[in-house]
Amino acid sequence: MMHSLKQIFPRHDLIAFAILAAILAIVFPLTMDIFRLNLVGKYLTYAFVALGLVLCWGYGGILSLGQGIFFGLGGYCMAMFLKLEASSPENTAIQSTPGIPDFMDWNQLTELPWFWEPFHSLPFTLFAVIAVPTVFAFFIGVAMFKRRVGGVYFAIITQAIAAILTILIIGQQGFTGGVNGITDLRTFLGWDIRTDSAKYLLYFVNLVLLFICLVIAQCVRKNKLGRILVAMRVREERVRFSGYDVSNFKIFVFCLGALFSALGGAMFTLQVGFMSPTFVGIVPSIEMVILCAVGGRLSILGAIYGALLVNFAKTSFSETFPELWLFAMGALFISVVLFFPNGLASLYQEYVLPWIKARFKPRVKTKPEAKVESKAKPQPELSEATDDSANLPAGARYEN
Amino acid sequence: MKTNDFVLAVEGLTVSFDGFKAVNDLSLYVDEGEIRVIIGPNGAGKTTVLDLICGRTKSTSGSIKFRDKELTKMSEHQIVHAGVGRKFQNPSIYEDLTVFENLELSYPKGRSVFGALFFRRDQAVINQVKAIAESIFLADLLDKPAGLLSHGQKQWLEIGMLLIQEPDLLMLDEPVAGMSVAERKKTAELLKRITKGRSVVVIEHDMQFAEEIADRVTVLHQGQVLSEGSMERVQNDPKVIEVYLGH
Ligand SMILES: Nc1ncnc2c1ncn2[C@@H]1O[C@H](COP(=O)(O)OP(=O)(O)OP(=O)(O)O)[C@@H](O)[C@H]1O
Ligand SMILES: [Mg+2]
């Protein structure tokens, strides 16, 4: 996978990554107070989901309207660990059964359910954050893709699963905290996560994880697997006759998307301090798709910018007109789909990039030796591809 | 009958779409190294036969043996791995990828998920892609997105994608359809070159072209074999003349 760094990270991608890293790791922390920064951190947990959707939907053509399932499972796993830590016998001495989470006590449970037990252990919890959603995605994937269920049917089924999971969580109040979710989380291995310094640190942990996911996504899209996904999107049938078992590739990318979402969910719990069914169901799942569409569904970096912009808009908009936000969101989605099917990334590709190129071209010409040097390893595919990109068929552009 | 002498032995093959038998109790034997041309009027079931062999359509009954393997039980990619390659009637290529990438994807390595993840574009791959591109007249267009190729070039590319799989049995569905006269000539030359030493099943409407390359010809009509043998024999068969000329 790491065979040629240059092939996976061509220069313009490297620059784009660096710009994003600078904005998130330097500009934001320097210019924002911790309240705002924590908000950005929260938005970025949705970016994990949007990133997974770029691979699943943008590349592989698999539209999942149920990514909240995995975000929620990851978030709940983390929340269970934190809740157990917050429910030590000393903290819960006033309960009729001390040592179990408060909501269990309220629901007349007298002992911890068996599936909560292992969440006393941090290693198990971290494993579960990753494994539970991914394995669940694997089963959904096998059940659907091996039977060649795809397209709209798949989208509807994922949505149904998201709805069922929400109902289950709300219904099993004693085990899950019900509609309120798992709240009042305090410490992580004794370290108070509600303090400002903890929030700063968690913001950066979140960033590091996000960039790890970005690098994984970049590796996937830049090697053969990514090209198989692109091929599958329009010509699934042909891919079979090139000798590939299409369902396995779909299962893989769906699991990867679930894994990303789960990490986002776990980081959400840590940064925001609670997890509830509002982040599992249909509405958040569709919101995630909108983030991805606004950013540009073929652009892994676009997913991050999309998540930030839409959520900034959401926050400022819903402060003033809370009841109008859903309509605004719908309008945004429809107009993006109608007018910018490839999202913000297409604006960047169409207007910003040519402008940058036009401005910086003369400088390159005055330094021919530098250019020769940097092209020492010829990359004919790349240079040619950019020349041709002006008249590429739909879908092949805007990938960045 | 012993099926081992044949590269492909189709016996009693039937497929019914809601009661309509597009292929009806069809038997067909192709020898190793033989070039078989299938002709027949529109809707005779020619494409459906190829669909059945390559696993795209599941048969209602009958058997398809490729060497010793029963293909009716296998899925599409397994049939490809067994060595059967198929070109579609309408050019079916990956428009969003370049010519190079189209050929590379068809290269028979790294076909599992992790194989693809760790696939290296090494010199062997590059050389093979270039060699194939040369033979299909696309050597100068390796970096061009395949969606921008002309119709004829797309047909060649799909033939190239097939060749790079190195199949033992090559199935081509109307490879020269929709081509200009010049392209047709080049394609005929290409096909003659690539069919040497392989077992090939070609569907073709162009009689002259069929006559040039065929070892034997099978005429299909309403899902059944109407006549079979050398081109000359088939052309003089009264049943064939009846189907093609009179109604
Ligand atoms: N999936 C399907 N469902 C229903 N009917 C089908 C299906 N596939 C093919 N048919 C029918 O089977 C018959 C044979 O079709 P087929 O495509 O095999 O003909 P063909 O010999 O390839 O014709 P052409 O020369 O036009 O390509 C046609 O009447 C067609 O409508
Ligand atoms: Mg046909």
mmCIF file of N, CA, C and O in Angstrom, chain A residues 120-167:
data_model
loop_
_atom_site.group_PDB
_atom_site.id
_atom_site.type_symbol
_atom_site.label_atom_id
_atom_site.label_comp_id
_atom_site.label_asym_id
_atom_site.label_seq_id
_atom_site.Cartn_x
_atom_site.Cartn_y
_atom_site.Cartn_z
ATOM 1 N N HIS A 120 -16.189 -2.121 31.741
ATOM 2 C CA HIS A 120 -15.331 -1.623 32.809
ATOM 3 C C HIS A 120 -13.899 -1.477 32.316
ATOM 4 O O HIS A 120 -13.109 -0.726 32.868
ATOM 5 N N SER A 121 -13.578 -2.247 31.267
ATOM 6 C CA SER A 121 -12.193 -2.290 30.788
ATOM 7 C C SER A 121 -12.007 -1.334 29.618
ATOM 8 O O SER A 121 -12.765 -1.359 28.639
ATOM 9 N N LEU A 122 -10.967 -0.502 29.684
ATOM 10 C CA LEU A 122 -10.703 0.434 28.595
ATOM 11 C C LEU A 122 -10.261 -0.280 27.315
ATOM 12 O O LEU A 122 -10.802 0.017 26.245
ATOM 13 N N PRO A 123 -9.303 -1.226 27.412
ATOM 14 C CA PRO A 123 -8.917 -1.921 26.172
ATOM 15 C C PRO A 123 -10.123 -2.556 25.482
ATOM 16 O O PRO A 123 -10.278 -2.445 24.265
ATOM 17 N N PHE A 124 -10.999 -3.196 26.294
ATOM 18 C CA PHE A 124 -12.175 -3.797 25.667
ATOM 19 C C PHE A 124 -13.024 -2.728 25.001
ATOM 20 O O PHE A 124 -13.529 -2.907 23.900
ATOM 21 N N THR A 125 -13.196 -1.595 25.672
ATOM 22 C CA THR A 125 -14.029 -0.532 25.130
ATOM 23 C C THR A 125 -13.480 -0.034 23.796
ATOM 24 O O THR A 125 -14.225 0.111 22.818
ATOM 25 N N LEU A 126 -12.163 0.205 23.766
ATOM 26 C CA LEU A 126 -11.572 0.701 22.519
ATOM 27 C C LEU A 126 -11.761 -0.324 21.404
ATOM 28 O O LEU A 126 -12.069 0.022 20.262
ATOM 29 N N PHE A 127 -11.593 -1.599 21.784
ATOM 30 C CA PHE A 127 -11.809 -2.656 20.802
ATOM 31 C C PHE A 127 -13.264 -2.647 20.324
ATOM 32 O O PHE A 127 -13.554 -2.730 19.131
ATOM 33 N N ALA A 128 -14.187 -2.495 21.286
ATOM 34 C CA ALA A 128 -15.605 -2.539 20.940
ATOM 35 C C ALA A 128 -15.998 -1.346 20.068
ATOM 36 O O ALA A 128 -16.807 -1.487 19.141
ATOM 37 N N VAL A 129 -15.427 -0.171 20.346
ATOM 38 C CA VAL A 129 -15.726 1.024 19.538
ATOM 39 C C VAL A 129 -15.466 0.731 18.067
ATOM 40 O O VAL A 129 -16.229 1.115 17.187
ATOM 41 N N ILE A 130 -14.377 0.014 17.827
ATOM 42 C CA ILE A 130 -14.013 -0.298 16.447
ATOM 43 C C ILE A 130 -14.772 -1.521 15.940
ATOM 44 O O ILE A 130 -15.322 -1.528 14.844
ATOM 45 N N ALA A 131 -14.823 -2.563 16.780
ATOM 46 C CA ALA A 131 -15.309 -3.853 16.287
ATOM 47 C C ALA A 131 -16.832 -3.918 16.175
ATOM 48 O O ALA A 131 -17.355 -4.435 15.183
ATOM 49 N N VAL A 132 -17.551 -3.409 17.152
ATOM 50 C CA VAL A 132 -19.012 -3.579 17.134
ATOM 51 C C VAL A 132 -19.632 -2.987 15.858
ATOM 52 O O VAL A 132 -20.339 -3.685 15.132
ATOM 53 N N PRO A 133 -19.354 -1.705 15.551
ATOM 54 C CA PRO A 133 -19.959 -1.146 14.343
ATOM 55 C C PRO A 133 -19.462 -1.818 13.065
ATOM 56 O O PRO A 133 -20.245 -2.049 12.138
ATOM 57 N N THR A 134 -18.166 -2.162 13.038
ATOM 58 C CA THR A 134 -17.627 -2.743 11.813
ATOM 59 C C THR A 134 -18.215 -4.126 11.568
ATOM 60 O O THR A 134 -18.576 -4.464 10.441
ATOM 61 N N VAL A 135 -18.318 -4.912 12.633
ATOM 62 C CA VAL A 135 -18.892 -6.252 12.470
ATOM 63 C C VAL A 135 -20.372 -6.153 12.095
ATOM 64 O O VAL A 135 -20.864 -6.887 11.229
ATOM 65 N N PHE A 136 -21.055 -5.208 12.708
ATOM 66 C CA PHE A 136 -22.471 -5.013 12.352
ATOM 67 C C PHE A 136 -22.592 -4.636 10.877
ATOM 68 O O PHE A 136 -23.423 -5.187 10.139
ATOM 69 N N ALA A 137 -21.729 -3.726 10.428
ATOM 70 C CA ALA A 137 -21.727 -3.331 9.014
ATOM 71 C C ALA A 137 -21.414 -4.526 8.133
ATOM 72 O O ALA A 137 -22.001 -4.698 7.063
ATOM 73 N N PHE A 138 -20.504 -5.373 8.619
ATOM 74 C CA PHE A 138 -20.136 -6.551 7.849
ATOM 75 C C PHE A 138 -21.360 -7.447 7.637
ATOM 76 O O PHE A 138 -21.628 -7.908 6.524
ATOM 77 N N PHE A 139 -22.134 -7.652 8.701
ATOM 78 C CA PHE A 139 -23.315 -8.508 8.555
ATOM 79 C C PHE A 139 -24.356 -7.879 7.629
ATOM 80 O O PHE A 139 -24.933 -8.562 6.778
ATOM 81 N N ILE A 140 -24.582 -6.590 7.791
ATOM 82 C CA ILE A 140 -25.518 -5.928 6.874
ATOM 83 C C ILE A 140 -25.007 -6.076 5.445
ATOM 84 O O ILE A 140 -25.742 -6.438 4.520
ATOM 85 N N GLY A 141 -23.708 -5.823 5.274
ATOM 86 C CA GLY A 141 -23.102 -5.891 3.946
ATOM 87 C C GLY A 141 -23.250 -7.268 3.324
ATOM 88 O O GLY A 141 -23.662 -7.402 2.170
ATOM 89 N N VAL A 142 -22.927 -8.311 4.102
ATOM 90 C CA VAL A 142 -23.029 -9.668 3.570
ATOM 91 C C VAL A 142 -24.483 -9.968 3.205
ATOM 92 O O VAL A 142 -24.780 -10.472 2.117
ATOM 93 N N ALA A 143 -25.395 -9.630 4.115
ATOM 94 C CA ALA A 143 -26.803 -9.940 3.868
ATOM 95 C C ALA A 143 -27.322 -9.216 2.621
ATOM 96 O O ALA A 143 -28.110 -9.775 1.860
ATOM 97 N N MET A 144 -26.887 -7.984 2.397
ATOM 98 C CA MET A 144 -27.410 -7.206 1.273
ATOM 99 C C MET A 144 -26.632 -7.476 -0.019
ATOM 100 O O MET A 144 -27.205 -7.819 -1.042
ATOM 101 N N PHE A 145 -25.315 -7.285 0.051
ATOM 102 C CA PHE A 145 -24.552 -7.262 -1.197
ATOM 103 C C PHE A 145 -24.391 -8.644 -1.805
ATOM 104 O O PHE A 145 -24.329 -8.782 -3.019
ATOM 105 N N LYS A 146 -24.338 -9.698 -0.958
ATOM 106 C CA LYS A 146 -24.241 -11.036 -1.526
ATOM 107 C C LYS A 146 -25.531 -11.383 -2.269
ATOM 108 O O LYS A 146 -25.528 -12.202 -3.179
ATOM 109 N N ARG A 147 -26.617 -10.761 -1.861
ATOM 110 C CA ARG A 147 -27.881 -10.995 -2.571
ATOM 111 C C ARG A 147 -28.090 -9.970 -3.665
ATOM 112 O O ARG A 147 -29.168 -9.871 -4.237
ATOM 113 N N ARG A 148 -27.085 -9.137 -3.866
ATOM 114 C CA ARG A 148 -27.145 -8.119 -4.911
ATOM 115 C C ARG A 148 -28.250 -7.111 -4.681
ATOM 116 O O ARG A 148 -28.908 -6.658 -5.609
ATOM 117 N N VAL A 149 -28.495 -6.805 -3.417
ATOM 118 C CA VAL A 149 -29.402 -5.704 -3.127
ATOM 119 C C VAL A 149 -28.558 -4.439 -3.193
ATOM 120 O O VAL A 149 -27.492 -4.370 -2.600
ATOM 121 N N GLY A 150 -29.043 -3.468 -3.939
ATOM 122 C CA GLY A 150 -28.254 -2.249 -4.062
ATOM 123 C C GLY A 150 -29.147 -1.055 -4.282
ATOM 124 O O GLY A 150 -30.367 -1.149 -4.146
ATOM 125 N N GLY A 151 -28.520 0.057 -4.602
ATOM 126 C CA GLY A 151 -29.242 1.266 -4.983
ATOM 127 C C GLY A 151 -30.244 1.724 -3.947
ATOM 128 O O GLY A 151 -29.964 1.747 -2.756
ATOM 129 N N VAL A 152 -31.438 2.063 -4.426
ATOM 130 C CA VAL A 152 -32.470 2.615 -3.561
ATOM 131 C C VAL A 152 -32.870 1.622 -2.474
ATOM 132 O O VAL A 152 -33.112 1.994 -1.332
ATOM 133 N N TYR A 153 -32.916 0.342 -2.827
ATOM 134 C CA TYR A 153 -33.339 -0.662 -1.850
ATOM 135 C C TYR A 153 -32.378 -0.689 -0.675
ATOM 136 O O TYR A 153 -32.783 -0.751 0.482
ATOM 137 N N PHE A 154 -31.104 -0.632 -1.007
ATOM 138 C CA PHE A 154 -30.111 -0.635 0.055
ATOM 139 C C PHE A 154 -30.280 0.599 0.943
ATOM 140 O O PHE A 154 -30.262 0.500 2.174
ATOM 141 N N ALA A 155 -30.468 1.752 0.308
ATOM 142 C CA ALA A 155 -30.627 2.993 1.068
ATOM 143 C C ALA A 155 -31.812 2.882 2.028
ATOM 144 O O ALA A 155 -31.725 3.251 3.201
ATOM 145 N N ILE A 156 -32.910 2.336 1.526
ATOM 146 C CA ILE A 156 -34.108 2.237 2.363
ATOM 147 C C ILE A 156 -33.888 1.265 3.513
ATOM 148 O O ILE A 156 -34.296 1.507 4.647
ATOM 149 N N ILE A 157 -33.208 0.160 3.224
ATOM 150 C CA ILE A 157 -32.980 -0.829 4.283
ATOM 151 C C ILE A 157 -32.086 -0.256 5.379
ATOM 152 O O ILE A 157 -32.352 -0.434 6.572
ATOM 153 N N THR A 158 -31.022 0.467 4.973
ATOM 154 C CA THR A 158 -30.166 1.064 6.002
ATOM 155 C C THR A 158 -30.970 2.051 6.840
ATOM 156 O O THR A 158 -30.785 2.144 8.062
ATOM 157 N N GLN A 159 -31.875 2.754 6.180
ATOM 158 C CA GLN A 159 -32.695 3.711 6.912
ATOM 159 C C GLN A 159 -33.601 2.991 7.912
ATOM 160 O O GLN A 159 -33.758 3.426 9.056
ATOM 161 N N ALA A 160 -34.149 1.878 7.460
ATOM 162 C CA ALA A 160 -35.011 1.101 8.349
ATOM 163 C C ALA A 160 -34.222 0.600 9.555
ATOM 164 O O ALA A 160 -34.706 0.645 10.690
ATOM 165 N N ILE A 161 -32.993 0.149 9.308
ATOM 166 C CA ILE A 161 -32.190 -0.347 10.428
ATOM 167 C C ILE A 161 -31.909 0.784 11.419
ATOM 168 O O ILE A 161 -31.985 0.594 12.637
ATOM 169 N N ALA A 162 -31.630 1.975 10.878
ATOM 170 C CA ALA A 162 -31.391 3.125 11.763
ATOM 171 C C ALA A 162 -32.629 3.397 12.620
ATOM 172 O O ALA A 162 -32.534 3.644 13.825
ATOM 173 N N ALA A 163 -33.801 3.311 11.989
ATOM 174 C CA ALA A 163 -35.044 3.561 12.720
ATOM 175 C C ALA A 163 -35.255 2.501 13.797
ATOM 176 O O ALA A 163 -35.597 2.809 14.942
ATOM 177 N N ILE A 164 -35.010 1.240 13.433
ATOM 178 C CA ILE A 164 -35.213 0.152 14.388
ATOM 179 C C ILE A 164 -34.288 0.308 15.584
ATOM 180 O O ILE A 164 -34.699 0.164 16.746
ATOM 181 N N LEU A 165 -33.032 0.649 15.291
ATOM 182 C CA LEU A 165 -32.067 0.796 16.374
ATOM 183 C C LEU A 165 -32.492 1.921 17.326
ATOM 184 O O LEU A 165 -32.397 1.772 18.553
ATOM 185 N N THR A 166 -32.972 3.017 16.754
ATOM 186 C CA THR A 166 -33.432 4.124 17.602
ATOM 187 C C THR A 166 -34.569 3.675 18.503
ATOM 188 O O THR A 166 -34.582 3.950 19.709
ATOM 189 N N ILE A 167 -35.522 2.981 17.907
ATOM 190 C CA ILE A 167 -36.678 2.521 18.683
ATOM 191 C C ILE A 167 -36.228 1.589 19.805
ATOM 192 O O ILE A 167 -36.686 1.672 20.942
#
